[in-house]
Coordinates of C-alpha atoms in Angstrom, one line a residue:
X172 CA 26.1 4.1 1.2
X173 CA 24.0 4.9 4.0
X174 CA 23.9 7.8 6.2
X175 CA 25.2 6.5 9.9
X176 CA 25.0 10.1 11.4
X177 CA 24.5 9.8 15.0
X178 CA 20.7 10.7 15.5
X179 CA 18.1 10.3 18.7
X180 CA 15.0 9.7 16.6
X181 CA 13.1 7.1 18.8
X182 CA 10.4 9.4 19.9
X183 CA 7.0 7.1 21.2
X184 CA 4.6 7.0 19.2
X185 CA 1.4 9.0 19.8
X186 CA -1.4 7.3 21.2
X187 CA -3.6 10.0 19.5
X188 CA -6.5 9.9 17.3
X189 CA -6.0 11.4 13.8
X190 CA -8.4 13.3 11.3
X191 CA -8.7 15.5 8.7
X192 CA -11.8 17.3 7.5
X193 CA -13.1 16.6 4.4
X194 CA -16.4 18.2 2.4
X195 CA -18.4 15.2 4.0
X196 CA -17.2 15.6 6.8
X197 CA -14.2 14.3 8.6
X198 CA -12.0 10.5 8.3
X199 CA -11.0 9.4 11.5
X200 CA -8.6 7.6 12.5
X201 CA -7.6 5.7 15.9
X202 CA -4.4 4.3 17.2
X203 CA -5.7 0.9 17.7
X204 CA -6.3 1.1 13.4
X205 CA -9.9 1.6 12.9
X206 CA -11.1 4.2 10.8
X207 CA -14.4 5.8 10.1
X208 CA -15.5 8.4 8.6
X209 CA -18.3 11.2 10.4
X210 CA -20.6 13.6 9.7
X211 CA -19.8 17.5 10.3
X212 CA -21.5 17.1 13.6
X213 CA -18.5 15.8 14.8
X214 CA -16.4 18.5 15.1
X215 CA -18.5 19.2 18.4
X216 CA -16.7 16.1 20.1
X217 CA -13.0 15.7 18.2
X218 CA -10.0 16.0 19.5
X219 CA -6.6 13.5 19.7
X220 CA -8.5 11.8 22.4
X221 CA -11.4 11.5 21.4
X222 CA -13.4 8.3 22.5
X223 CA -15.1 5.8 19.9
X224 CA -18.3 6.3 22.4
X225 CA -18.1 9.9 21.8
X226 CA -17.9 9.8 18.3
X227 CA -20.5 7.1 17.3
X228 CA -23.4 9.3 17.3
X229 CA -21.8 11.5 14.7
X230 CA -20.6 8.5 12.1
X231 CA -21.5 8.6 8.6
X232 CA -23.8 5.9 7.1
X233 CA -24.4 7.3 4.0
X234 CA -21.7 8.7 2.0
X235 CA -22.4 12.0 -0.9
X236 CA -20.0 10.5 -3.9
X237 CA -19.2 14.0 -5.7
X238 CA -17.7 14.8 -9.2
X239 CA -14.1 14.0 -9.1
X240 CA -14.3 12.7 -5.7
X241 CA -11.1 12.3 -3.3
X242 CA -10.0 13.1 0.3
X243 CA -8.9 16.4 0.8
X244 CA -5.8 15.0 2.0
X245 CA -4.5 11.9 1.5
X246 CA -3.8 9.5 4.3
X247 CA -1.1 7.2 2.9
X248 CA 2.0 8.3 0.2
X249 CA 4.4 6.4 -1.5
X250 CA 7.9 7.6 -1.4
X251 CA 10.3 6.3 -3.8
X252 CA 13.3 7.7 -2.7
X253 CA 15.8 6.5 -5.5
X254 CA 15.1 4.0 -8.2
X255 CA 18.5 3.1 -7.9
X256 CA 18.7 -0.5 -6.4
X257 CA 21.9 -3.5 -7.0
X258 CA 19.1 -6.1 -7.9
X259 CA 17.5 -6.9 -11.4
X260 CA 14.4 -8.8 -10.3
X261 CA 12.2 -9.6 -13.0
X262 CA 9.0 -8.7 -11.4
X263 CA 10.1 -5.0 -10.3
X264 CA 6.9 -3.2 -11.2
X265 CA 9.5 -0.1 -11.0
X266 CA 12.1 -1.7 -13.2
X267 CA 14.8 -0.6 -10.6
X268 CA 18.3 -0.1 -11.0
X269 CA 19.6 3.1 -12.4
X270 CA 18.8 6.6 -10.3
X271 CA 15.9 8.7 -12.1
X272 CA 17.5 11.5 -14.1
X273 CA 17.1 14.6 -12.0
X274 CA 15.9 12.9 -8.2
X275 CA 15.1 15.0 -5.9
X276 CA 17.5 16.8 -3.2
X277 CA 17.8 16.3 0.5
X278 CA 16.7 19.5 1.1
X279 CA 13.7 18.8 -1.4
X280 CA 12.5 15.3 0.4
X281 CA 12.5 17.0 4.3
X282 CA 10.4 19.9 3.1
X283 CA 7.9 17.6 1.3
X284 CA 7.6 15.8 4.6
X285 CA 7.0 18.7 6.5
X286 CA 4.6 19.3 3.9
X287 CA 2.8 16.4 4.3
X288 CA 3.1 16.2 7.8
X289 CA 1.4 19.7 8.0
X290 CA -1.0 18.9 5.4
X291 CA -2.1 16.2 7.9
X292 CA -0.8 12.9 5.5
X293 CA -0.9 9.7 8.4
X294 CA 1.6 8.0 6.6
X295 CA 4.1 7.6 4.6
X296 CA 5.6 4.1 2.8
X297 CA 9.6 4.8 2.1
X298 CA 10.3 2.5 -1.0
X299 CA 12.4 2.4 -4.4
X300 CA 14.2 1.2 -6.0
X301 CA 16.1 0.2 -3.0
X302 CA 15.2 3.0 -0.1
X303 CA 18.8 2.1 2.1
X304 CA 20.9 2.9 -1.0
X305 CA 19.6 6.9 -0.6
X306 CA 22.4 8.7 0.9
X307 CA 20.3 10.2 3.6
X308 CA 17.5 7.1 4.1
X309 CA 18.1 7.2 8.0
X310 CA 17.9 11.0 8.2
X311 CA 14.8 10.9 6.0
X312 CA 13.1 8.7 8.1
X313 CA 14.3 10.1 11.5
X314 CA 12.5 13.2 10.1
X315 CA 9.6 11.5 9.0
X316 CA 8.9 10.3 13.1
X317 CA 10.2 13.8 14.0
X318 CA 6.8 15.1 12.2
X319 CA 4.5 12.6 13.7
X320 CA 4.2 10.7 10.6
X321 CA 3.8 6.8 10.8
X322 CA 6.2 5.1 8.5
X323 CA 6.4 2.3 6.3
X324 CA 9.4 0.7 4.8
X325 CA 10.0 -1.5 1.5
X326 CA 13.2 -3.1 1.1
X327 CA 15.2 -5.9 -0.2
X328 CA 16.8 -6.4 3.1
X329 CA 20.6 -7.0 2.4
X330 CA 21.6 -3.3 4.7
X331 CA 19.8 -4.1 7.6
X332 CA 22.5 -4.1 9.9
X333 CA 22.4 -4.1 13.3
X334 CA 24.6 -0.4 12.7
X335 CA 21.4 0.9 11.0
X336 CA 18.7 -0.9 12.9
X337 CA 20.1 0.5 16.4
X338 CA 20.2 4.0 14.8
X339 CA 16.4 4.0 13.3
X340 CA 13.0 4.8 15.3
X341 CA 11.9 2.1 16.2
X342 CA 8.1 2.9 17.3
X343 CA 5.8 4.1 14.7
X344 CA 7.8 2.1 11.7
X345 CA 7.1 -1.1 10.1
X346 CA 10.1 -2.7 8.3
X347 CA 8.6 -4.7 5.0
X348 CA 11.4 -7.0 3.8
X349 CA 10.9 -8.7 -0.1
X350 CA 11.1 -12.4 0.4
X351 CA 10.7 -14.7 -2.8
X352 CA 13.1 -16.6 -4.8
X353 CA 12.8 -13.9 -7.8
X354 CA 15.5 -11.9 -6.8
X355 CA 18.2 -11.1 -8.9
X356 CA 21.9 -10.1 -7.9
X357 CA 24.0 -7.1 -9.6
X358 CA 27.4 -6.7 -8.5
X359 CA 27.4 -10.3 -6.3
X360 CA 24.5 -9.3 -4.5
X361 CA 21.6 -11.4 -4.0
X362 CA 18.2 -11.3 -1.8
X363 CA 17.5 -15.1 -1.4
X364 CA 14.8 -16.1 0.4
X365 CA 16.9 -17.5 3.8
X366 CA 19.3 -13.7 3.6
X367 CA 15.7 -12.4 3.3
X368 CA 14.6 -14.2 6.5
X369 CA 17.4 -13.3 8.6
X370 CA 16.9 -9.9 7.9
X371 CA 13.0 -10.0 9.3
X372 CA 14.6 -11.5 12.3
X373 CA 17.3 -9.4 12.7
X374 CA 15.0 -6.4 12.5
X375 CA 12.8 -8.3 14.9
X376 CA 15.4 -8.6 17.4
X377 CA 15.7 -4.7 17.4
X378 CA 12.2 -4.3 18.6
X379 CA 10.5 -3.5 14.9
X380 CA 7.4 -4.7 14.0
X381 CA 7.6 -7.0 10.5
X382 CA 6.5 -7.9 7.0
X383 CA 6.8 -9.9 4.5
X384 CA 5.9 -8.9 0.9
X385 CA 5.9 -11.6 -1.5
X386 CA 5.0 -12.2 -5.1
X387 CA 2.9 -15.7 -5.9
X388 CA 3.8 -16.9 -9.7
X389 CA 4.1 -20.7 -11.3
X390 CA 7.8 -20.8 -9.8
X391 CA 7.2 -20.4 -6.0
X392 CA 3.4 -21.6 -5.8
X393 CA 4.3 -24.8 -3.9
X394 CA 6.6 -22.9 -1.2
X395 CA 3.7 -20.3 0.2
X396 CA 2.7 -22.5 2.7
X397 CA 6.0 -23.2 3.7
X398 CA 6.7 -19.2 4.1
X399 CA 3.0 -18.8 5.7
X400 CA 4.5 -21.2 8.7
X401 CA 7.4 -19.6 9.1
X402 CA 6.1 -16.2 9.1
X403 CA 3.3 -17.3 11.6
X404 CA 5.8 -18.8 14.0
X405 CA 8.0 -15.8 14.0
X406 CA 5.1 -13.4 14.1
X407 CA 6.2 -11.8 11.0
X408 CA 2.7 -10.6 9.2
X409 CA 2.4 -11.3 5.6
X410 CA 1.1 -9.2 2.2
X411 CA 1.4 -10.7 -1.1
X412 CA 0.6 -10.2 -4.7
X413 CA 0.2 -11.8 -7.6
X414 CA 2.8 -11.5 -10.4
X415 CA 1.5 -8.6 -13.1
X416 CA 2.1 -7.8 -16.2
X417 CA 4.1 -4.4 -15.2
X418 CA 7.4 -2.7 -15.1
X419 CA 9.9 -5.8 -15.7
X420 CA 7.6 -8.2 -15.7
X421 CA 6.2 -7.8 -19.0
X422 CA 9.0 -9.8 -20.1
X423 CA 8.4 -12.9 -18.1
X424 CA 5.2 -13.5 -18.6
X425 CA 5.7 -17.4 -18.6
X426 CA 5.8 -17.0 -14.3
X427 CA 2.2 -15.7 -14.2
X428 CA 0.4 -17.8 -12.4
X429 CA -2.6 -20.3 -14.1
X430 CA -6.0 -21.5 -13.4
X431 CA -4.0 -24.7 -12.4
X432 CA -2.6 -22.8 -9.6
X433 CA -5.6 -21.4 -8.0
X434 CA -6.4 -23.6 -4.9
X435 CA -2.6 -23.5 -3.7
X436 CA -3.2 -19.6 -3.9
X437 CA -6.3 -19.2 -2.6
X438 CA -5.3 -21.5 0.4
X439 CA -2.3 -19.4 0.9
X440 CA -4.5 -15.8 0.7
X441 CA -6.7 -17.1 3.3
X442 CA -4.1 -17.8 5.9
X443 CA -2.1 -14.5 5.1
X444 CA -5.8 -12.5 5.2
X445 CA -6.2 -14.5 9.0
X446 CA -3.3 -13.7 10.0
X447 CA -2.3 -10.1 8.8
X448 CA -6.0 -9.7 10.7
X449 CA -4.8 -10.7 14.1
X450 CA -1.4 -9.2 13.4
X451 CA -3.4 -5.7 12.7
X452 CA -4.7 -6.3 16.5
X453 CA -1.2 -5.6 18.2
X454 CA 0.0 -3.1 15.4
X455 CA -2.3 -0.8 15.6
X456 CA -2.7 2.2 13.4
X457 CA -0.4 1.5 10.4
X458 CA 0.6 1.8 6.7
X459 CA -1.2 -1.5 5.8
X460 CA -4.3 -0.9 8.1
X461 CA -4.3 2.3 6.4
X462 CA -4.0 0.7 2.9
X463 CA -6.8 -1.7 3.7
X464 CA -9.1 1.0 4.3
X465 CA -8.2 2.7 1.0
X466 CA -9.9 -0.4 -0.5
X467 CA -12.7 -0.5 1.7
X468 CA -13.5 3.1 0.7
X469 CA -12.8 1.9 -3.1
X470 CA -15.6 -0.3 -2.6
X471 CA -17.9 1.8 -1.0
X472 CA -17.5 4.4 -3.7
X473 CA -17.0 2.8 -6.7
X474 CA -13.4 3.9 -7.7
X475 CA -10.5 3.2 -7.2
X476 CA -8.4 4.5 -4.3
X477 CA -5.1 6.2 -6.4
X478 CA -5.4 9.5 -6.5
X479 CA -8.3 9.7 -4.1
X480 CA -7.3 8.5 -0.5
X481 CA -2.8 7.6 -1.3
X482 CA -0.5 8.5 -4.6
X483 CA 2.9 7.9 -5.3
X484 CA 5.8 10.0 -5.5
X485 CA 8.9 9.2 -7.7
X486 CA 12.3 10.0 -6.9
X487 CA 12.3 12.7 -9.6
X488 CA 9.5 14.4 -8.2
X489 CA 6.9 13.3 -10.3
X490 CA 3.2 12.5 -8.7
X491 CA 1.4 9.6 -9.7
X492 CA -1.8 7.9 -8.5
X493 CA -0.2 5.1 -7.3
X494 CA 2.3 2.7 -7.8
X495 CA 0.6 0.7 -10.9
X496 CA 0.5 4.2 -12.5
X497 CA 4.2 5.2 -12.2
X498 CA 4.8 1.4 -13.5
X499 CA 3.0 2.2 -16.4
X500 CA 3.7 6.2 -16.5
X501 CA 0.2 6.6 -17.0
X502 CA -2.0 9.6 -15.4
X503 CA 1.2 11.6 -14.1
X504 CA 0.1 15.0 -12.5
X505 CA 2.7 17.6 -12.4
X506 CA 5.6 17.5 -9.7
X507 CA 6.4 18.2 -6.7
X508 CA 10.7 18.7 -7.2
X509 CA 9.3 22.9 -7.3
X510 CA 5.7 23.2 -5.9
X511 CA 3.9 22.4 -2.6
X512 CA 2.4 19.1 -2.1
X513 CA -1.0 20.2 -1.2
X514 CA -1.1 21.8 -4.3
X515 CA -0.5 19.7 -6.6
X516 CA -2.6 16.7 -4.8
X517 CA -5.6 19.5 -4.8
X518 CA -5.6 20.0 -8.4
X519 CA -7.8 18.5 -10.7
X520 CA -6.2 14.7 -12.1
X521 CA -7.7 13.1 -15.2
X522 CA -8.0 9.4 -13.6
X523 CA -10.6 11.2 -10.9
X524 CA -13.0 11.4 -13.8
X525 CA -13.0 7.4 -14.2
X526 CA -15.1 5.3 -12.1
X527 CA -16.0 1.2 -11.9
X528 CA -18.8 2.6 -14.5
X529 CA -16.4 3.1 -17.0
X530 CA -15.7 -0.5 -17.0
X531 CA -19.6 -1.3 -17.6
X532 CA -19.4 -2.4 -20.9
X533 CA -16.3 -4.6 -20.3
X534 CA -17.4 -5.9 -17.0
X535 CA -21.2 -7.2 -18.1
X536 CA -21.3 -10.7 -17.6
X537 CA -18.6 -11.4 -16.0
X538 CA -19.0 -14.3 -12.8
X539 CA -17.4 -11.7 -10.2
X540 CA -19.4 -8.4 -11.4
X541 CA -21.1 -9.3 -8.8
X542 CA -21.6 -7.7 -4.7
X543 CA -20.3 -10.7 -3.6
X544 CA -17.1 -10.1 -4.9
X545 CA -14.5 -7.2 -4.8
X546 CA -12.8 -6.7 -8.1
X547 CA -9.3 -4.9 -7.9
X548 CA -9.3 -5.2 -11.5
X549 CA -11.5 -2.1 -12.7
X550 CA -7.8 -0.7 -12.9
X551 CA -6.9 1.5 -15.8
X552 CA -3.2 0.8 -14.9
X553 CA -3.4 -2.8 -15.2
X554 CA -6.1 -2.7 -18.2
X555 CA -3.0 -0.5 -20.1
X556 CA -0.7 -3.2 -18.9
X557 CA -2.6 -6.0 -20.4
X558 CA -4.3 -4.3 -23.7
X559 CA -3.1 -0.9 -23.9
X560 CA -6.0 0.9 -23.2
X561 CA -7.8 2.2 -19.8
X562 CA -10.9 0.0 -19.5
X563 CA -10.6 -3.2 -20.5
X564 CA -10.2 -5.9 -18.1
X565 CA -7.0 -5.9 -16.0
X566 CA -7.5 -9.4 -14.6
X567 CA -5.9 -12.7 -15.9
X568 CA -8.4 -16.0 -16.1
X569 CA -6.3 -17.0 -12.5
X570 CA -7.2 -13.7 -11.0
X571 CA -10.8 -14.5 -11.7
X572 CA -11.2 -17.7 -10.5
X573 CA -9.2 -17.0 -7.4
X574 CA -11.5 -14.2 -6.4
X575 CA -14.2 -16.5 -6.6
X576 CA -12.5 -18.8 -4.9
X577 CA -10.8 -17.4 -1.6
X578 CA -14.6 -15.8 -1.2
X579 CA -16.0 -18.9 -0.9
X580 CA -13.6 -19.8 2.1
X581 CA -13.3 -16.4 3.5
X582 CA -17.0 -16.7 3.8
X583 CA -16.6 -19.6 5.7
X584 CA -14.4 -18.0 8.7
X585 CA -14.7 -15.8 11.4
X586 CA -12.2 -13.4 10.3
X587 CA -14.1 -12.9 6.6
X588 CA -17.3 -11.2 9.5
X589 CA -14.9 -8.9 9.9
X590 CA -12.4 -8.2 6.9
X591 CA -14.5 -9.1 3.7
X592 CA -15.3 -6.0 1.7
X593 CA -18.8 -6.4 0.8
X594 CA -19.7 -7.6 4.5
X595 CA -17.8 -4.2 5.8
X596 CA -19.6 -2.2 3.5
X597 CA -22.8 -3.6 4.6
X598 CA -25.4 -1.3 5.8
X599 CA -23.0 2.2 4.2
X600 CA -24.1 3.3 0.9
X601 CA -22.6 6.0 -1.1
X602 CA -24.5 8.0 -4.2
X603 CA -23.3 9.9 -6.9
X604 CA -23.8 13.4 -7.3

């Protein structure tokens, strides 16, 4: 199933700075991850090597929050290259396994990355489905590095061979391997946790930077630790989420977790937030750094970041905000299978009339409508997954009382200084025009 062309795709990566202009200005963005954004001014110092030094008189502190807001060019997109995948897991926000009618061609996927790469896009996350089970997911990728683009990818693991690993770039990509014990074989296949391991270390041992993604829910809460250690002893970096309502998993809502499990969760979020923080130090400019900052800037502003700073692209063409959106096939713009990306990311999207305001009503009195506390559940996707409408609450009672929480202890660390929302939005405001 996968494409073992010979290819010489290894190319370093850049050690340049990145940015795009945008009507405020520009977002900047530097290998060593950090991103700002500056005023206009700044286009009397940038270029790719541009020093921090330079740039800080030009950086923005207050930021002009107009009608229908979003970057001019989005730094992070979601690829799904195939919803096809040989697993049935009952979370799959997705709901993986057959092909989309009508994905896109070869031919169709390289020109959208030179689109994107021309565009200026940073980065792009290769997912599914399962990515490895696209005919041409080595190609693809090759390309992607060709253009400069950084590269995320999402997989189950089981076709990380040492075949494939020796033939992709290895500089510029993360691999993200799936590791919980919710996997769910077709065909005699199954991801369990320990194949899932081996294949983080067997991408290791080829000189790629790791991940682990993992879902929390009632049936693994008392094995996180037990991951956390091993991840932090094999310098494998950590991002989980909570089991949702979406795609597949609105059938097993039994696993969602409960106020019971809150501490075990909470405990485990602070050790992945510490250490994804000090694995961020050595990975430099990425597609979760890059991520992260979407939600800084969701904070700052007031909305969320799909559709504004990343979006998602289905195998069939089709353009979402992002990936809770395509779960729920909500807020679809048109596709990309027949025009240009840039066009159809500049046109006008309904959910880019929605803010955190149109969640007033719902949100009043609530414990964590508060500064203190970022909310990632002002979410029309995840309010349609739980009620069936846009702006109702999207969190469970566990969701609230973790945020509360994992605040309280990332308060108490050094790494919260540095990585909790409210703290890095300190001092930057934003109004609305």
């Amino acid at each position: 199933m996968l494409n073992t062309a010979e290819t010489d795709c290894n190319l370093p990566v850049t050690s340049r700075v990145r940015f795009n202009p945008e009507y405020f200005g520009f977002i900047v963005g530097f290998p060593d991850g950090e991103i700002v954004l500056a005023a206009p001014t700044a286009l009397r110092v940038l270029t790719t090597s541009v020093t921090k030094q330079d740039l800080a008189p030009h950086l923005l502190t207050k930021l002009e929050v107009i009608d229908g807001f979003h970057l001019a060019t989005p730094p992070l997109v979601w690829l799904e290259l195939t919803r096809r995948c040989d697993l049935a897991c009952p979370h799959c926000y997705i709901d993986g396994g057959r092909a989309r009618d009508g994905e896109m061609s070869v031919e169709r996927w390289h020109s959208l990355l030179d689109e994107m790469a021309d565009m200026g896009v940073w980065a792009v996350a290769f997912t599914g489905g399962e990515p490895t089970l696209h005919p041409a997911f080595l190609d693809l990728v090759c390309h992607a590095r060709d253009r400069d683009l950084l590269v995320g990818i999402a997989t189950h693991g089981l076709y990380l061979t040492d075949e494939l690993l020796n033939k992709l770039p290895h500089n510029g990509v993360i691999i993200s391997v799936s590791i919980d014990n919710l996997h769910v074989g077709r065909n005699g296949h199954m991801a369990t946790v320990d194949r899932g391991k081996q294949s983080v270390l067997r991408a290791q041992s080829h000189g790629f930077l790791t991940n682990v993604m993992t879902n929390t829910h009632k049936q693994n809460i008392n094995d996180l630790a037990q991951l956390m250690q091993w991840a932090e002893s094999n310098g494998v970096s950590v991002r989980s989420t909570p089991f949702s309502p979406i795609g597949r998993g609105k059938f097993r809502r039994d696993l969602e977790n409960g106020p019971q499990d809150v501490e075990h969760a909470a405990q485990f979020w602070l050790r992945e937030c510490e250490w994804e923080h000090e694995y961020h130090t050595k990975a430099g400019l990425c597609v979760g750094i890059i991520f992260n900052y979407g939600l800084t800037l969701a904070y700052i502003t007031r909305r969320c970041s799909s559709a504004r700073f990343l979006c998602y692209v289905a195998a069939d063409g089709t353009v979402f905000p992002c990936t809770m959106c395509a779960s729920e096939n909500i807020f679809a713009t048109s596709s990309v299978k027949e025009r240009p990306f840039p066009a159809v990311w500049r046109e006008p999207w309904e959910i880019r009339k929605y803010s955190w305001s149109n969640f007033a009503d719902t949100c009043k009195g609530c414990v964590i409508n508060d500064p203190r506390y970022y909310c990632a559940s002002r979410c029309p996707a995840m309010s349609h997954a739980r009620h069936g409408t846009y702006f109702n609450c999207g969190a469970s009672e566990f969701e609230i009382q973790s945020t509360i929480y994992r605040t309280s202890l990332l308060e108490q660390t050094e790494t919260g200084k540095s990585t909790n929302l409210p703290v890095i939005a300190k001092g930057f405001s934003a109004e609305s025009r």
